[in-house]
């Protein structure tokens, strides 16, 4: 449960998620520009450098999928916890009613 709470707090703060997303996008953009400049000098080197933005974009996509999965698990866990709390409250109310009789 501590791991779920950690991811829940991390997802709520969103600072790291946004920073990581921007880092991937910035890395991809800068590398494309550098690869373009290198391609003007030597075409094979410029084309070879295009692997870096491809890897950055793939990592960004995997990051988006992973955070979607984390968000799904957090939503499911919080719904289950709320349902459990509501059931416990209803059970306590019934026990109080039976105790009064």
PDB file of C-alpha atoms in Angstrom:
ATOM      1  CA  UNK A   1       0.000   0.000   0.000  1.00  0.00           C
ATOM      2  CA  UNK A   2       2.982   2.311   0.561  1.00  0.00           C
ATOM      3  CA  UNK A   3       3.956   1.975  -3.088  1.00  0.00           C
ATOM      4  CA  UNK A   4       0.450   2.966  -4.183  1.00  0.00           C
ATOM      5  CA  UNK A   5       0.543   5.985  -1.853  1.00  0.00           C
ATOM      6  CA  UNK A   6       3.947   6.967  -3.252  1.00  0.00           C
ATOM      7  CA  UNK A   7       2.682   6.866  -6.831  1.00  0.00           C
ATOM      8  CA  UNK A   8      -0.506   8.653  -5.797  1.00  0.00           C
ATOM      9  CA  UNK A   9       1.479  11.522  -4.262  1.00  0.00           C
ATOM     10  CA  UNK A  10       3.844  11.599  -7.225  1.00  0.00           C
ATOM     11  CA  UNK A  11       0.936  11.696  -9.658  1.00  0.00           C
ATOM     12  CA  UNK A  12      -0.847  14.425  -7.706  1.00  0.00           C
ATOM     13  CA  UNK A  13       2.234  16.650  -7.641  1.00  0.00           C
ATOM     14  CA  UNK A  14       2.821  16.117 -11.398  1.00  0.00           C
ATOM     15  CA  UNK A  15       6.049  18.142 -11.246  1.00  0.00           C
ATOM     16  CA  UNK A  16       8.269  15.216 -12.128  1.00  0.00           C
ATOM     17  CA  UNK A  17       5.908  13.956 -14.820  1.00  0.00           C
ATOM     18  CA  UNK A  18       5.761  17.316 -16.579  1.00  0.00           C
ATOM     19  CA  UNK A  19       9.512  17.823 -16.246  1.00  0.00           C
ATOM     20  CA  UNK A  20      10.228  14.412 -17.720  1.00  0.00           C
ATOM     21  CA  UNK A  21       7.825  15.001 -20.610  1.00  0.00           C
ATOM     22  CA  UNK A  22       9.401  18.340 -21.449  1.00  0.00           C
ATOM     23  CA  UNK A  23      12.869  16.823 -21.183  1.00  0.00           C
ATOM     24  CA  UNK A  24      11.995  14.135 -23.732  1.00  0.00           C
ATOM     25  CA  UNK A  25      10.457  16.686 -26.097  1.00  0.00           C
ATOM     26  CA  UNK A  26      13.372  19.077 -25.709  1.00  0.00           C
ATOM     27  CA  UNK A  27      15.887  16.291 -26.280  1.00  0.00           C
ATOM     28  CA  UNK A  28      14.060  15.172 -29.420  1.00  0.00           C
ATOM     29  CA  UNK A  29      13.775  18.705 -30.795  1.00  0.00           C
ATOM     30  CA  UNK A  30      17.372  19.713 -30.128  1.00  0.00           C
ATOM     31  CA  UNK A  31      18.696  16.450 -31.510  1.00  0.00           C
ATOM     32  CA  UNK A  32      16.684  16.857 -34.720  1.00  0.00           C
ATOM     33  CA  UNK A  33      18.153  20.339 -35.160  1.00  0.00           C
ATOM     34  CA  UNK A  34      21.695  19.116 -34.514  1.00  0.00           C
ATOM     35  CA  UNK A  35      21.164  16.172 -36.877  1.00  0.00           C
ATOM     36  CA  UNK A  36      19.954  18.595 -39.542  1.00  0.00           C
ATOM     37  CA  UNK A  37      23.039  20.762 -39.172  1.00  0.00           C
ATOM     38  CA  UNK A  38      25.282  17.695 -39.266  1.00  0.00           C
ATOM     39  CA  UNK A  39      23.425  16.426 -42.349  1.00  0.00           C
ATOM     40  CA  UNK A  40      24.433  19.613 -44.149  1.00  0.00           C
ATOM     41  CA  UNK A  41      28.062  18.713 -43.569  1.00  0.00           C
ATOM     42  CA  UNK A  42      27.854  14.908 -43.854  1.00  0.00           C
ATOM     43  CA  UNK A  43      24.553  13.286 -44.786  1.00  0.00           C
ATOM     44  CA  UNK A  44      25.274   9.839 -43.329  1.00  0.00           C
ATOM     45  CA  UNK A  45      26.215  11.284 -39.921  1.00  0.00           C
ATOM     46  CA  UNK A  46      23.072  13.439 -39.856  1.00  0.00           C
ATOM     47  CA  UNK A  47      20.834  10.506 -40.711  1.00  0.00           C
ATOM     48  CA  UNK A  48      22.590   8.338 -38.126  1.00  0.00           C
ATOM     49  CA  UNK A  49      21.977  10.986 -35.460  1.00  0.00           C
ATOM     50  CA  UNK A  50      18.222  10.803 -36.080  1.00  0.00           C
ATOM     51  CA  UNK A  51      18.144   7.638 -33.971  1.00  0.00           C
ATOM     52  CA  UNK A  52      18.400   9.775 -30.808  1.00  0.00           C
ATOM     53  CA  UNK A  53      15.134  11.705 -31.321  1.00  0.00           C
ATOM     54  CA  UNK A  54      13.458   8.445 -32.308  1.00  0.00           C
ATOM     55  CA  UNK A  55      14.541   6.887 -29.011  1.00  0.00           C
ATOM     56  CA  UNK A  56      13.404  10.006 -27.117  1.00  0.00           C
ATOM     57  CA  UNK A  57       9.974   9.905 -28.747  1.00  0.00           C
ATOM     58  CA  UNK A  58       9.626   6.172 -28.040  1.00  0.00           C
ATOM     59  CA  UNK A  59      10.600   6.810 -24.401  1.00  0.00           C
ATOM     60  CA  UNK A  60       8.030   9.616 -24.239  1.00  0.00           C
ATOM     61  CA  UNK A  61       5.321   7.308 -25.559  1.00  0.00           C
ATOM     62  CA  UNK A  62       6.264   4.594 -23.078  1.00  0.00           C
ATOM     63  CA  UNK A  63       6.218   7.192 -20.303  1.00  0.00           C
ATOM     64  CA  UNK A  64       2.717   8.304 -21.288  1.00  0.00           C
ATOM     65  CA  UNK A  65       1.486   4.707 -21.303  1.00  0.00           C
ATOM     66  CA  UNK A  66       3.116   3.982 -17.943  1.00  0.00           C
ATOM     67  CA  UNK A  67       1.579   7.065 -16.304  1.00  0.00           C
ATOM     68  CA  UNK A  68      -1.809   6.178 -17.769  1.00  0.00           C
ATOM     69  CA  UNK A  69      -1.462   2.765 -16.184  1.00  0.00           C
ATOM     70  CA  UNK A  70      -0.455   4.328 -12.856  1.00  0.00           C
ATOM     71  CA  UNK A  71      -3.441   6.681 -13.025  1.00  0.00           C
ATOM     72  CA  UNK A  72      -5.762   3.743 -13.738  1.00  0.00           C
ATOM     73  CA  UNK A  73      -4.443   1.786 -10.755  1.00  0.00           C
ATOM     74  CA  UNK A  74      -4.711   4.830  -8.486  1.00  0.00           C
ATOM     75  CA  UNK A  75      -8.307   5.400  -9.561  1.00  0.00           C
ATOM     76  CA  UNK A  76      -9.216   1.749  -9.012  1.00  0.00           C
ATOM     77  CA  UNK A  77      -7.535   1.622  -5.599  1.00  0.00           C
ATOM     78  CA  UNK A  78      -9.176   4.845  -4.401  1.00  0.00           C
ATOM     79  CA  UNK A  79     -12.600   3.651  -5.562  1.00  0.00           C
ATOM     80  CA  UNK A  80     -12.136   0.338  -3.765  1.00  0.00           C
ATOM     81  CA  UNK A  81     -10.991   2.106  -0.589  1.00  0.00           C
ATOM     82  CA  UNK A  82     -14.018   4.432  -0.682  1.00  0.00           C
ATOM     83  CA  UNK A  83     -16.375   1.492  -1.207  1.00  0.00           C
ATOM     84  CA  UNK A  84     -14.768  -0.355   1.694  1.00  0.00           C
ATOM     85  CA  UNK A  85     -15.118   2.702   3.952  1.00  0.00           C
ATOM     86  CA  UNK A  86     -18.776   3.113   3.003  1.00  0.00           C
ATOM     87  CA  UNK A  87     -19.475  -0.551   3.736  1.00  0.00           C
ATOM     88  CA  UNK A  88     -17.750  -0.263   7.117  1.00  0.00           C
ATOM     89  CA  UNK A  89     -19.793   2.844   7.989  1.00  0.00           C
ATOM     90  CA  UNK A  90     -23.020   1.123   6.973  1.00  0.00           C
ATOM     91  CA  UNK A  91     -22.084  -1.926   9.034  1.00  0.00           C
ATOM     92  CA  UNK A  92     -21.322   0.232  12.085  1.00  0.00           C
ATOM     93  CA  UNK A  93     -24.672   2.005  11.737  1.00  0.00           C
ATOM     94  CA  UNK A  94     -26.488  -1.326  11.603  1.00  0.00           C
ATOM     95  CA  UNK A  95     -24.572  -2.553  14.634  1.00  0.00           C
ATOM     96  CA  UNK A  96     -25.562   0.597  16.555  1.00  0.00           C
ATOM     97  CA  UNK A  97     -29.215   0.104  15.580  1.00  0.00           C
ATOM     98  CA  UNK A  98     -29.113  -3.515  16.741  1.00  0.00           C
ATOM     99  CA  UNK A  99     -27.380  -2.524  19.968  1.00  0.00           C
ATOM    100  CA  UNK A 100     -30.150  -0.017  20.747  1.00  0.00           C
ATOM    101  CA  UNK A 101     -32.846  -2.676  20.335  1.00  0.00           C
TER     102      UNK A 101
END
